[in-house]
Coordinates of C-alpha atoms and ligand atoms in Angstrom, one line a residue:
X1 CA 6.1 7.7 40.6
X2 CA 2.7 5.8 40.6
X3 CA 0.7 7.1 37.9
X4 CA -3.0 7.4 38.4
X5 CA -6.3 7.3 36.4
X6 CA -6.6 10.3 34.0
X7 CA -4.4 12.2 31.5
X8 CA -1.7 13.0 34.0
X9 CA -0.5 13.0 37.6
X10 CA 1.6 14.6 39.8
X11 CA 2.1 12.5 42.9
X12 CA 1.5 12.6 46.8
X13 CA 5.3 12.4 47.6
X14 CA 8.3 13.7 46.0
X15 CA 10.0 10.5 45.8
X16 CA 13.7 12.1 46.1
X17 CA 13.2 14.6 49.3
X18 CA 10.1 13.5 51.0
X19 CA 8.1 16.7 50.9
X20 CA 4.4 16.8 51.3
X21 CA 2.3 18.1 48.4
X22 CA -0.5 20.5 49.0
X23 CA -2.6 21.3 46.0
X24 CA -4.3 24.5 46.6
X25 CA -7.3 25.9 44.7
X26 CA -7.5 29.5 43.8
X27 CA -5.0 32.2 43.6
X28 CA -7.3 35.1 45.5
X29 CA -6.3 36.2 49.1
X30 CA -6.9 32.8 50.9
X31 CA -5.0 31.0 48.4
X32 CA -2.3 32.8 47.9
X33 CA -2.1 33.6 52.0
X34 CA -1.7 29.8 52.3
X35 CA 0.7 29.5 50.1
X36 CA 2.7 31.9 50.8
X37 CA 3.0 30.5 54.0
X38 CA 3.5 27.2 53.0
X39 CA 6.4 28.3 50.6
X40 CA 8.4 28.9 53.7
X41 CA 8.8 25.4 54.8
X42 CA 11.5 23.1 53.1
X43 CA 9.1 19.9 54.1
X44 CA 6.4 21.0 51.7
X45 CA 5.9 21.4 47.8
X46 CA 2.7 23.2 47.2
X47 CA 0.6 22.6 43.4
X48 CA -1.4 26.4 42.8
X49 CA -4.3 26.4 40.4
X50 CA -6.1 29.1 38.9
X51 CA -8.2 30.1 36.0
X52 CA -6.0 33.0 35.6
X53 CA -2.8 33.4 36.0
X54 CA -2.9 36.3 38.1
X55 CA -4.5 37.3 41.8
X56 CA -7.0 40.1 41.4
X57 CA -7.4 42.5 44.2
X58 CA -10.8 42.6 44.1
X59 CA -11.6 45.7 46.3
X60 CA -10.3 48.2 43.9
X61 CA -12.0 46.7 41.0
X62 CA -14.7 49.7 40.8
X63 CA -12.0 51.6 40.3
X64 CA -10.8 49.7 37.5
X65 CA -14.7 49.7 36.1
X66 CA -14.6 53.6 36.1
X67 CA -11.6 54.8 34.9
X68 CA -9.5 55.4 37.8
X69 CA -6.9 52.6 37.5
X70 CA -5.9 50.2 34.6
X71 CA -6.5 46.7 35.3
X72 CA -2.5 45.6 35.5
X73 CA -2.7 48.3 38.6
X74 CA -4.8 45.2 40.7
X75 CA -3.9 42.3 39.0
X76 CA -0.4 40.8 40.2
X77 CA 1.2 38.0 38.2
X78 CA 1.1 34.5 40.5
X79 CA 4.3 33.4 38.6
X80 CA 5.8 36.9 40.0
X81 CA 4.2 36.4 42.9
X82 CA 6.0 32.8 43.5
X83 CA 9.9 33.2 42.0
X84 CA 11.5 32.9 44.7
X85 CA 10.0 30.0 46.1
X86 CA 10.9 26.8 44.1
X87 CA 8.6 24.4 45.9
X88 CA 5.7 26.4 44.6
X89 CA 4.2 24.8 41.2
X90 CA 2.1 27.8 39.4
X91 CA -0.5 26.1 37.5
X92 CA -3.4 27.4 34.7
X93 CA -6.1 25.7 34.8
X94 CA -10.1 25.7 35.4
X95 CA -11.0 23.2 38.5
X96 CA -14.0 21.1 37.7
X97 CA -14.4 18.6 40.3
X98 CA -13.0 17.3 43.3
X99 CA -13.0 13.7 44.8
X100 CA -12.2 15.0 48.9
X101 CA -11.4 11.0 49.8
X102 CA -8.7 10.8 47.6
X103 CA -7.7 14.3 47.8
X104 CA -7.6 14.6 44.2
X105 CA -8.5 17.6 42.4
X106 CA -9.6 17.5 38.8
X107 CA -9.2 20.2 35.6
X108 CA -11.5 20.4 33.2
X109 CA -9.2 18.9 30.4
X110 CA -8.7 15.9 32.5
X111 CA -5.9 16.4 34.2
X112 CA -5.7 14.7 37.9
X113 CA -3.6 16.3 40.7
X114 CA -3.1 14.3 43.9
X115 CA -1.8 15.8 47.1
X116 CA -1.0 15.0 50.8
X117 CA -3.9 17.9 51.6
X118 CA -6.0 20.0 49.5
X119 CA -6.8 23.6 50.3
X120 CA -10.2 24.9 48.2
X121 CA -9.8 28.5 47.9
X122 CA -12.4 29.2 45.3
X123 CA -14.0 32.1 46.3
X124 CA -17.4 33.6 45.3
X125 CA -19.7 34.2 42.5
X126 CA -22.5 36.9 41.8
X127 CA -25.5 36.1 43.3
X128 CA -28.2 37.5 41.1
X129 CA -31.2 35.9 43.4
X130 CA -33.3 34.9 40.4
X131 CA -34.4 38.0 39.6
X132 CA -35.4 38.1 35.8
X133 CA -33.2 38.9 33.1
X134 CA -30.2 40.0 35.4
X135 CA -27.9 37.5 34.8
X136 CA -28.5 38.5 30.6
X137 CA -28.9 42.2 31.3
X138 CA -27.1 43.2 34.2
X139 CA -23.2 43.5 34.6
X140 CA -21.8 41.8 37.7
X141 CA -18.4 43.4 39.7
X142 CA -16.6 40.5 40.6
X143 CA -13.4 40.2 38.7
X144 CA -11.1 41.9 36.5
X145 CA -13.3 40.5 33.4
X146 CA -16.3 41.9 34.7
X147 CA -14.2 45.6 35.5
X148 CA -13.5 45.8 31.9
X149 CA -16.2 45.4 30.7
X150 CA -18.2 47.7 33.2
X151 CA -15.7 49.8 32.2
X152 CA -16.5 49.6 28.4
X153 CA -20.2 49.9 28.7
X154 CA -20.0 53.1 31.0
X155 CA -17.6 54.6 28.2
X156 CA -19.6 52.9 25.5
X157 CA -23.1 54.4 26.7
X158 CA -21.6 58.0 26.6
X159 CA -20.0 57.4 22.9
X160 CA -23.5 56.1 21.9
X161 CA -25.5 59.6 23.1
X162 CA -23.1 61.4 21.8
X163 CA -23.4 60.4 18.3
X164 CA -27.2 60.1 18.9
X165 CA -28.1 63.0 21.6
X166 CA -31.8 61.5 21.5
X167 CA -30.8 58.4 23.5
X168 CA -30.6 60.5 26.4
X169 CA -34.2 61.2 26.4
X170 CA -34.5 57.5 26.4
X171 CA -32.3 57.2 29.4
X172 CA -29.4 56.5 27.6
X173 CA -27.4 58.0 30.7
X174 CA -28.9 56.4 33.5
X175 CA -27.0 54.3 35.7
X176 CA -28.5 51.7 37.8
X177 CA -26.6 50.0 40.4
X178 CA -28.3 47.4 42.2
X179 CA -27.1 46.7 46.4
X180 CA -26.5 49.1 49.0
X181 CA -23.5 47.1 50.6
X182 CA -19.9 48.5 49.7
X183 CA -19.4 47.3 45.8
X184 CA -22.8 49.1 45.2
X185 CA -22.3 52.1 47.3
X186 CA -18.6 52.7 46.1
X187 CA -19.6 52.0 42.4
X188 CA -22.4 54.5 42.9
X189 CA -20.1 56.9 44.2
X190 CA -17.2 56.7 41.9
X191 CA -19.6 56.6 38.8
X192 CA -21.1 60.1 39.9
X193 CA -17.6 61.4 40.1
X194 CA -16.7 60.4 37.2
X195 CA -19.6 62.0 35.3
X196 CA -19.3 65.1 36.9
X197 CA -15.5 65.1 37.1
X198 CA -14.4 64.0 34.1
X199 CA -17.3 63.9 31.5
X200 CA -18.9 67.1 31.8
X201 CA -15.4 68.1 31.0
X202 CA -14.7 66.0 27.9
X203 CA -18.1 65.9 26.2
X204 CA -18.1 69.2 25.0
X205 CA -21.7 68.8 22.9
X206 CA -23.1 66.2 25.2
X207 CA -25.4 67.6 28.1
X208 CA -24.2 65.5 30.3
X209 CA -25.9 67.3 33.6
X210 CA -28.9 64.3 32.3
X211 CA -26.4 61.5 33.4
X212 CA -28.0 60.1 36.7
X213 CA -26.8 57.4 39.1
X214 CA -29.6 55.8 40.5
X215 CA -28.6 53.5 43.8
X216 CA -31.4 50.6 44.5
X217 CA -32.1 48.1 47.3
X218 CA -34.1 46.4 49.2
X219 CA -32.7 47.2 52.7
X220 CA -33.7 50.4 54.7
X221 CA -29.8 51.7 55.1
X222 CA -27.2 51.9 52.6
X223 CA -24.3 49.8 54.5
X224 CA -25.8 48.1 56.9
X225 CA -23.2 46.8 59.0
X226 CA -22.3 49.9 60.1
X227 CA -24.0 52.6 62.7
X228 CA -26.6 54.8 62.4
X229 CA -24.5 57.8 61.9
X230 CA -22.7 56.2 59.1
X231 CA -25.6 55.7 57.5
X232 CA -26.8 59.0 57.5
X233 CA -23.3 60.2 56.5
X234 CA -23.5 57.8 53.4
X235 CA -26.6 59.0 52.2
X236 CA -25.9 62.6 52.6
X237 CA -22.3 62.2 50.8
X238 CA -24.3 60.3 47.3
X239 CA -27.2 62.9 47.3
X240 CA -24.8 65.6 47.4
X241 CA -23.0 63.8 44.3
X242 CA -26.0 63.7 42.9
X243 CA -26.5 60.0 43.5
X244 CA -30.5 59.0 43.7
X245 CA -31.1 56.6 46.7
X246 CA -34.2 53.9 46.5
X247 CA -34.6 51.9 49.4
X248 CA -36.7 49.3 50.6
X249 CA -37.6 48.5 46.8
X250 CA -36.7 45.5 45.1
X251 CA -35.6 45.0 41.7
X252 CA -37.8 42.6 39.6
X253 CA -37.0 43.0 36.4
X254 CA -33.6 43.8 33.9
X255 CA -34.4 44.0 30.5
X256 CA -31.9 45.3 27.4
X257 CA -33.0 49.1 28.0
X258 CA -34.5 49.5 31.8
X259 CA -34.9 47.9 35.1
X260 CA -38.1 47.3 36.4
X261 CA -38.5 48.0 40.4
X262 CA -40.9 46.2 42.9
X263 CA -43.1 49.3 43.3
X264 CA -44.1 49.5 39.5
X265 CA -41.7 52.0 38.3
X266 CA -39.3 51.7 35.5
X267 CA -35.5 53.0 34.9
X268 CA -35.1 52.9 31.2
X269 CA -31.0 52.5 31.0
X270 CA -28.7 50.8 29.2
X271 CA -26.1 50.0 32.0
X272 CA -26.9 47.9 35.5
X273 CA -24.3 47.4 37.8
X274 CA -25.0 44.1 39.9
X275 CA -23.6 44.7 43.4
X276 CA -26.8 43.0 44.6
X277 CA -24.9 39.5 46.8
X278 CA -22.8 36.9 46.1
X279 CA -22.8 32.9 46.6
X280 CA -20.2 29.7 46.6
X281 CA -19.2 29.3 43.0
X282 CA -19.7 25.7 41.2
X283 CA -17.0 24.3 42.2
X284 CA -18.2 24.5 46.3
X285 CA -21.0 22.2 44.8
X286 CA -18.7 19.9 42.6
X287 CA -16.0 18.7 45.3
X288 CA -19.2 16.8 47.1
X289 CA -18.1 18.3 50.6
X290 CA -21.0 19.2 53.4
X291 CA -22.2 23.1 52.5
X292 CA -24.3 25.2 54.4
X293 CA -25.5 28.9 53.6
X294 CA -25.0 30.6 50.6
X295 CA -23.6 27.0 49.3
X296 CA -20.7 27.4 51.3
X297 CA -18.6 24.4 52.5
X298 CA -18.9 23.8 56.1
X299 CA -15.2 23.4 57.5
X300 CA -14.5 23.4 61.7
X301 CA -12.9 25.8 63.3
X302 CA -9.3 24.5 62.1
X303 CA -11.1 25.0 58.9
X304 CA -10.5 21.6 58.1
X305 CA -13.9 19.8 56.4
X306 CA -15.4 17.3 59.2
X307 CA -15.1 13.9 57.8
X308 CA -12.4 14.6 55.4
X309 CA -9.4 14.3 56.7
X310 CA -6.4 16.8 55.1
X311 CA -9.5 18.8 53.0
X312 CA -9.4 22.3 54.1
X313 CA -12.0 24.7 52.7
X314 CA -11.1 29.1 53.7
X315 CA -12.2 32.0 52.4
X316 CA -15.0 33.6 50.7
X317 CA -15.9 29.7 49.5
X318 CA -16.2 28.7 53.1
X319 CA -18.3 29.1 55.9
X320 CA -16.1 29.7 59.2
X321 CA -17.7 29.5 62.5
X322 CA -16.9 32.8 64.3
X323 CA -17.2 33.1 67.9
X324 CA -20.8 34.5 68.1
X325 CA -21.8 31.3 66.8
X326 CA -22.1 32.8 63.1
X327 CA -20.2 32.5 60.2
X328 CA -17.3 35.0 59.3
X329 CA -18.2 37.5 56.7
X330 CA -16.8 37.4 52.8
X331 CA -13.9 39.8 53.2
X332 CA -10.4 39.9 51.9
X333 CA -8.6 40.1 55.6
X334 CA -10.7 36.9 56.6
X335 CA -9.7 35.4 53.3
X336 CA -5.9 36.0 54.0
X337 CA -5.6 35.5 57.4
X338 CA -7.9 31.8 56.8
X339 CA -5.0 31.4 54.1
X340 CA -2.2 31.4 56.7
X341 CA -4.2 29.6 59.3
X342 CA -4.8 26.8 57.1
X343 CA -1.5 26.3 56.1
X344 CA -0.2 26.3 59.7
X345 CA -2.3 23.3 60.7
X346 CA -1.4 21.7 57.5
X347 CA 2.2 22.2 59.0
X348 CA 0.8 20.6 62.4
X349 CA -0.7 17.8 60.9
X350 CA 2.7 17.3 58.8
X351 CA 4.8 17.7 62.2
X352 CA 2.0 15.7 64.2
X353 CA 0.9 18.4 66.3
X354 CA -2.5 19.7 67.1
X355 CA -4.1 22.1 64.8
X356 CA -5.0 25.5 66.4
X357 CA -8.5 27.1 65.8
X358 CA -8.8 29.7 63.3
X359 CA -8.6 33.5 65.3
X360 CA -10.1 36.5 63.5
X361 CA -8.0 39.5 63.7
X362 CA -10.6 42.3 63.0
X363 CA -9.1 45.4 62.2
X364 CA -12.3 46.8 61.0
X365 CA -14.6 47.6 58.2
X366 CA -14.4 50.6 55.8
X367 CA -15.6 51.9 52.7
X368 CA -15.0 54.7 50.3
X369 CA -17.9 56.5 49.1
X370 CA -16.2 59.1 46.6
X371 CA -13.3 60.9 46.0
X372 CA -12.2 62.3 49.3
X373 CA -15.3 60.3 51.3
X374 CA -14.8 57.5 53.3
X375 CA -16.1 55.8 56.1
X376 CA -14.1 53.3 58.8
X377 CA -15.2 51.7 62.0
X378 CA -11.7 50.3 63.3
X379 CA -10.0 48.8 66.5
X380 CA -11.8 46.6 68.8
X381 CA -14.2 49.4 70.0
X382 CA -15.6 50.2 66.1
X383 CA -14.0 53.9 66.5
X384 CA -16.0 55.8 63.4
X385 CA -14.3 58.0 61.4
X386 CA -15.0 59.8 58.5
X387 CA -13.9 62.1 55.7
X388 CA -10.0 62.5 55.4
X389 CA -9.1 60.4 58.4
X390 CA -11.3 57.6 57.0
X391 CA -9.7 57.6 53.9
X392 CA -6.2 57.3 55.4
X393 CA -7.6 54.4 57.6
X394 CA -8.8 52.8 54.7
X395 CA -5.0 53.3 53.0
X396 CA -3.4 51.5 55.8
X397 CA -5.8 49.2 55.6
X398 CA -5.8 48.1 51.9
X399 CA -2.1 48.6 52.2
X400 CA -1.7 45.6 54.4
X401 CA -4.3 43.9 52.5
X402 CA -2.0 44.3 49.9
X403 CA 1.0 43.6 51.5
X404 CA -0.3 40.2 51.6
X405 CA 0.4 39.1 48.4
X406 CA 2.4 41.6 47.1
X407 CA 5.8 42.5 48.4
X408 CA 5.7 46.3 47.8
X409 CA 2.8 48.8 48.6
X410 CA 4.9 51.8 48.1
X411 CA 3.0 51.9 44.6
X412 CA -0.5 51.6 46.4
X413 CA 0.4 54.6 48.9
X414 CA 1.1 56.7 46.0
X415 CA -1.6 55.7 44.0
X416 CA -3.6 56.3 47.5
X417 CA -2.6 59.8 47.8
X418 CA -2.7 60.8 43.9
X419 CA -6.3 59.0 44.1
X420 CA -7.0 61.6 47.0
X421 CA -5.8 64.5 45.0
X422 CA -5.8 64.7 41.5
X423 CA -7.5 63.1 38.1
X424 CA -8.3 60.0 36.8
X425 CA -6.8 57.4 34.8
X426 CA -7.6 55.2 32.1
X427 CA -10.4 55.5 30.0
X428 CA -10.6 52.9 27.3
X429 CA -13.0 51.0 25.8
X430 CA -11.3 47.9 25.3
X431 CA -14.1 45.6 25.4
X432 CA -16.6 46.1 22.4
X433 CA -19.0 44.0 22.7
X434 CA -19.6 44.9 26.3
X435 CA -20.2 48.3 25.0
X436 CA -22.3 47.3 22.4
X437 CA -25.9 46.1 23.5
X438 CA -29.2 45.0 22.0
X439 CA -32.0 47.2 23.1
X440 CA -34.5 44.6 21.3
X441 CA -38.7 45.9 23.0
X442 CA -36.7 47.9 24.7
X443 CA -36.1 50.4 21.5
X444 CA -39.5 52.1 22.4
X445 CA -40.9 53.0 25.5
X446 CA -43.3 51.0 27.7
X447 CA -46.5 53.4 27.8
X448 CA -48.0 51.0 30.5
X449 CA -45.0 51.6 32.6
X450 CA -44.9 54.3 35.3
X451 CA -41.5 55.9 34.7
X452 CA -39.1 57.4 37.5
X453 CA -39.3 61.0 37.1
Ligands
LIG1 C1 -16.2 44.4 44.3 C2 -15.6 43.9 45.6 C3 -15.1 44.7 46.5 C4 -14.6 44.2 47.7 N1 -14.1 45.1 48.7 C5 -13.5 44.6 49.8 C6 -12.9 45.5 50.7 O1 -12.9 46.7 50.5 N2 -12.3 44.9 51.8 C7 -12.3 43.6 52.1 O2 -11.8 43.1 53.1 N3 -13.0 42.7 51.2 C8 -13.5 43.2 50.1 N4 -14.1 42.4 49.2 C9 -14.2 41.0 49.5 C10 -12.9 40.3 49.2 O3 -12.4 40.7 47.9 C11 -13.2 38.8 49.2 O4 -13.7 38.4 50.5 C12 -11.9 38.0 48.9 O5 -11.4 38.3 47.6 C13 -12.1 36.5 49.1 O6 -10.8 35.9 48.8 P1 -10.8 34.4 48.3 O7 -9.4 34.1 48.1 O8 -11.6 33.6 49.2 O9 -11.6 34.5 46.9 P2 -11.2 35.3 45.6 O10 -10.4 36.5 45.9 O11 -12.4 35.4 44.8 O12 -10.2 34.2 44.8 C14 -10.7 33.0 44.3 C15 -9.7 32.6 43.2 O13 -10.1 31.3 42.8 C16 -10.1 31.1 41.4 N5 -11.0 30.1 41.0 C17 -12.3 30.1 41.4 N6 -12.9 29.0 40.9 C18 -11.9 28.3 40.2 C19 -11.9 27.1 39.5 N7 -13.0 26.3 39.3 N8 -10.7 26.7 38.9 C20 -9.6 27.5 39.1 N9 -9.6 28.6 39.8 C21 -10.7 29.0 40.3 C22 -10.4 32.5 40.9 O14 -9.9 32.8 39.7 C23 -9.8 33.4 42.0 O15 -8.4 33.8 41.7 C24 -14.7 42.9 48.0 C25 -15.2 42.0 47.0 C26 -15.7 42.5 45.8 C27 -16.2 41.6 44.8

């Protein structure tokens, strides 16, 4: 065992079998599809980092922000997730750099890990566009952190007008949620059932018919990937929920108490949802590899990174050339199916054979709009469905999603169906000081401002 420069080191080769080492990067649905393919070969050993010590399913985390799961219902144990496979190495730890020539990846405490190839499966951060005060002021949905504490304010905001009915003149119950893509638009809807579902029916002395979702941005169409049917179908499905829809507006301010739009009109509220984009986290930027849009790393289509031989960049962190001569698109079947694709040409490089391109299999996009509402385009013709058979569509989908990195969806089918049909789950304000916020200028109105009636 050579060591190396740093505080530690594991090395390239087992010296007593001969295995390769792969060090992967992130334990979402890239990483954990690589690994998990990985973990099936005898020839390989495979080092898995991550913040946290668990893979977040990150398309049920609105549900998780409004009450209709608990957080341990999308967040699986990587441990669990890898006991049966003893040539997989779980490890803590926060990334900080990467240096791609020597195929090293480095933690923030120091620690140097050395493989045969390294797999950078970071994923994505919120992208708040530099608009002013939203990073402070408005609460991002990207992770089971961010749930909880969504979670806490939208609880939090209703404790507060109870106590103090007057806040609700001051737009105490007015929620903004910023992007009209599907973490906005399923936010938006969930957070109108849930007010008129399950508050009205617990706060007794609260009027809570005041509570208003208000759905912003700066698009002409609320989920604009899909047809114009679809579109029409979203919107109608929100207004009916009660769901106010403002497009084509920006949003150019947050502050403590409101959000300030691009037309000169003000939302006084305590609680913003940022659904508004995402980008490559810091880490895209650290490892010193070629990036393109959105900060992505560039890889080929073996999603290998040119110029660095046994680097391989997939998922949301990447940018994958797709055969229209665009990019794939940030989505959890891209990011798994990447995952096993990478490890496969790992394999080929490992068995000296040549690495096959990465191949898509699109099995369509879909999106839940409310309990009972749901809108798929699937199969290679983009058949639209809607309503009930939508929502089963988007079961079996998210089922095999899940299937991915979890062994049983049995769980998920049931939660599917109870979802479908009865109440909701968890309320709990577990997070304080998410609750909790600072109104500062915000306490008193803006006369100069022209509010939204
Ligand atoms: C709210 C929301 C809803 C979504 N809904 C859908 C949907 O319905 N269908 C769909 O297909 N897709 C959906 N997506 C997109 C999908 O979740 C992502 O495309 C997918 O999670 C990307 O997988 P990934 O493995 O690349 O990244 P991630 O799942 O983000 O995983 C990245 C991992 O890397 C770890 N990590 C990052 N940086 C470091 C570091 N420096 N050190 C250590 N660990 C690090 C993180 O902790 C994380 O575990 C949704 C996304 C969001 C945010």
């Amino acid at each position: 065992m050579t060591p190396a420069h740093g505080k530690s080191n594991i090395p390239r080769m087992s010296p007593d079998n001969g295995q390769r080492h792969v060090v992967v990067v992130g334990g979402g649905f890239a990483g954990v599809g690589c690994v998990r393919r990985l973990a099936r070969d005898d020839h390989v050993r495979v080092t898995l980092l991550d913040r946290h010590n668990y893979h977040q399913f990150q398309p049920l985390l609105y549900q998780v922000a409004t009450s209709q799961l608990a957080p341990s219902d999308i967040a699986f144990s990587l441990r669990k997730l890898f006991r049966d496979a003893p040539g997989v190495d779980v490890r803590l730890g926060e990334v900080a750099s990467i240096d791609p020539a020597a195929k090293t990846v480095v933690t923030a405490d120091g620690t140097r890990i050395t493989g045969d190839a390294v797999v950078l499966a970071a994923g994505s951060q919120p992208n708040f566009f530099r608009t002013p005060g939203a990073s402070e002021h408005a609460l991002p949905l990207y992770s089971l952190d961010d749930a909880r504490a969504l979670r806490s304010r939208v609880l939090g905001v209703f404790e507060d007008a109870a106590r103090d009915p007057a806040l609700v003149d001051q737009g105490a119950l007015n929620f903004v949620v910023v992007g009209g893509g599907p973490t906005g638009v399923e936010t938006a809807g969930a957070l109108a059932d849930l007010i008129h579902e399950t508050m009205s029916a617990e706060y007794h002395d609260l009027v809570v018919s005041a509570a208003q979702v208000h759905l912003v941005d700066l698009g002409h169409t609320l989920l604009a990937p899909f047809s114009d049917r679809a579109h029409d179908y979203v919107a109608k499905v929100l207004s009916r929920r009660g769901v106010r829809i403002h497009l084509g507006v920006a949003v150019s301010e947050v502050g403590p108490g409101h959000v300030r739009l691009g037309d000169g009109s003000t939302i006084r509220t305590r609680c913003v949802v940022w659904g508004g984009g995402i980008m490559a986290p810091p880490l895209a930027a650290a490892a010193g590899l070629p990036r393109g849009r959105g900060g992505r790393i560039d890889v080929g289509p073996d999603l290998a990174v040119p110029g660095f031989e046994g680097v391989y960049a997939i998922g949301d962190v990447a940018n994958i050339p797709a055969p229209d001569g665009g990019t794939h698109p940030q989505l959890g079947s891209v990011a798994l199916q990447s995952g096993t694709s990478a490890a496969e040409n790992i394999l080929a490089d490992a068995a000296g054979r040549q690495r096959k391109p990465f191949h898509y299999h699109d099995k369509g996009i879909m999106a839940m709009i409310g309990r009972g509402a749901a809108i798929a385009e699937v199969g290679p013709h983009r058949h639209e469905l809607h309503g009930v058979v939508a929502f089963s569509a988007w079961l079996g989908v998210h089922a095999m999603l899940m299937s991915g990195v979890r062994n049983r969806v049995d769980a998920f089918i049931t939660w599917g169906w109870d979802y479908f049909t009865k109440a909701r789950g968890p309320q709990v304000l577990d997070e304080p000081d998410a609750a909790r916020i600072d109104w500062g200028d915000d306490a008193a109105p803006d006369p100069a401002a022209a509010a939204v009636p």
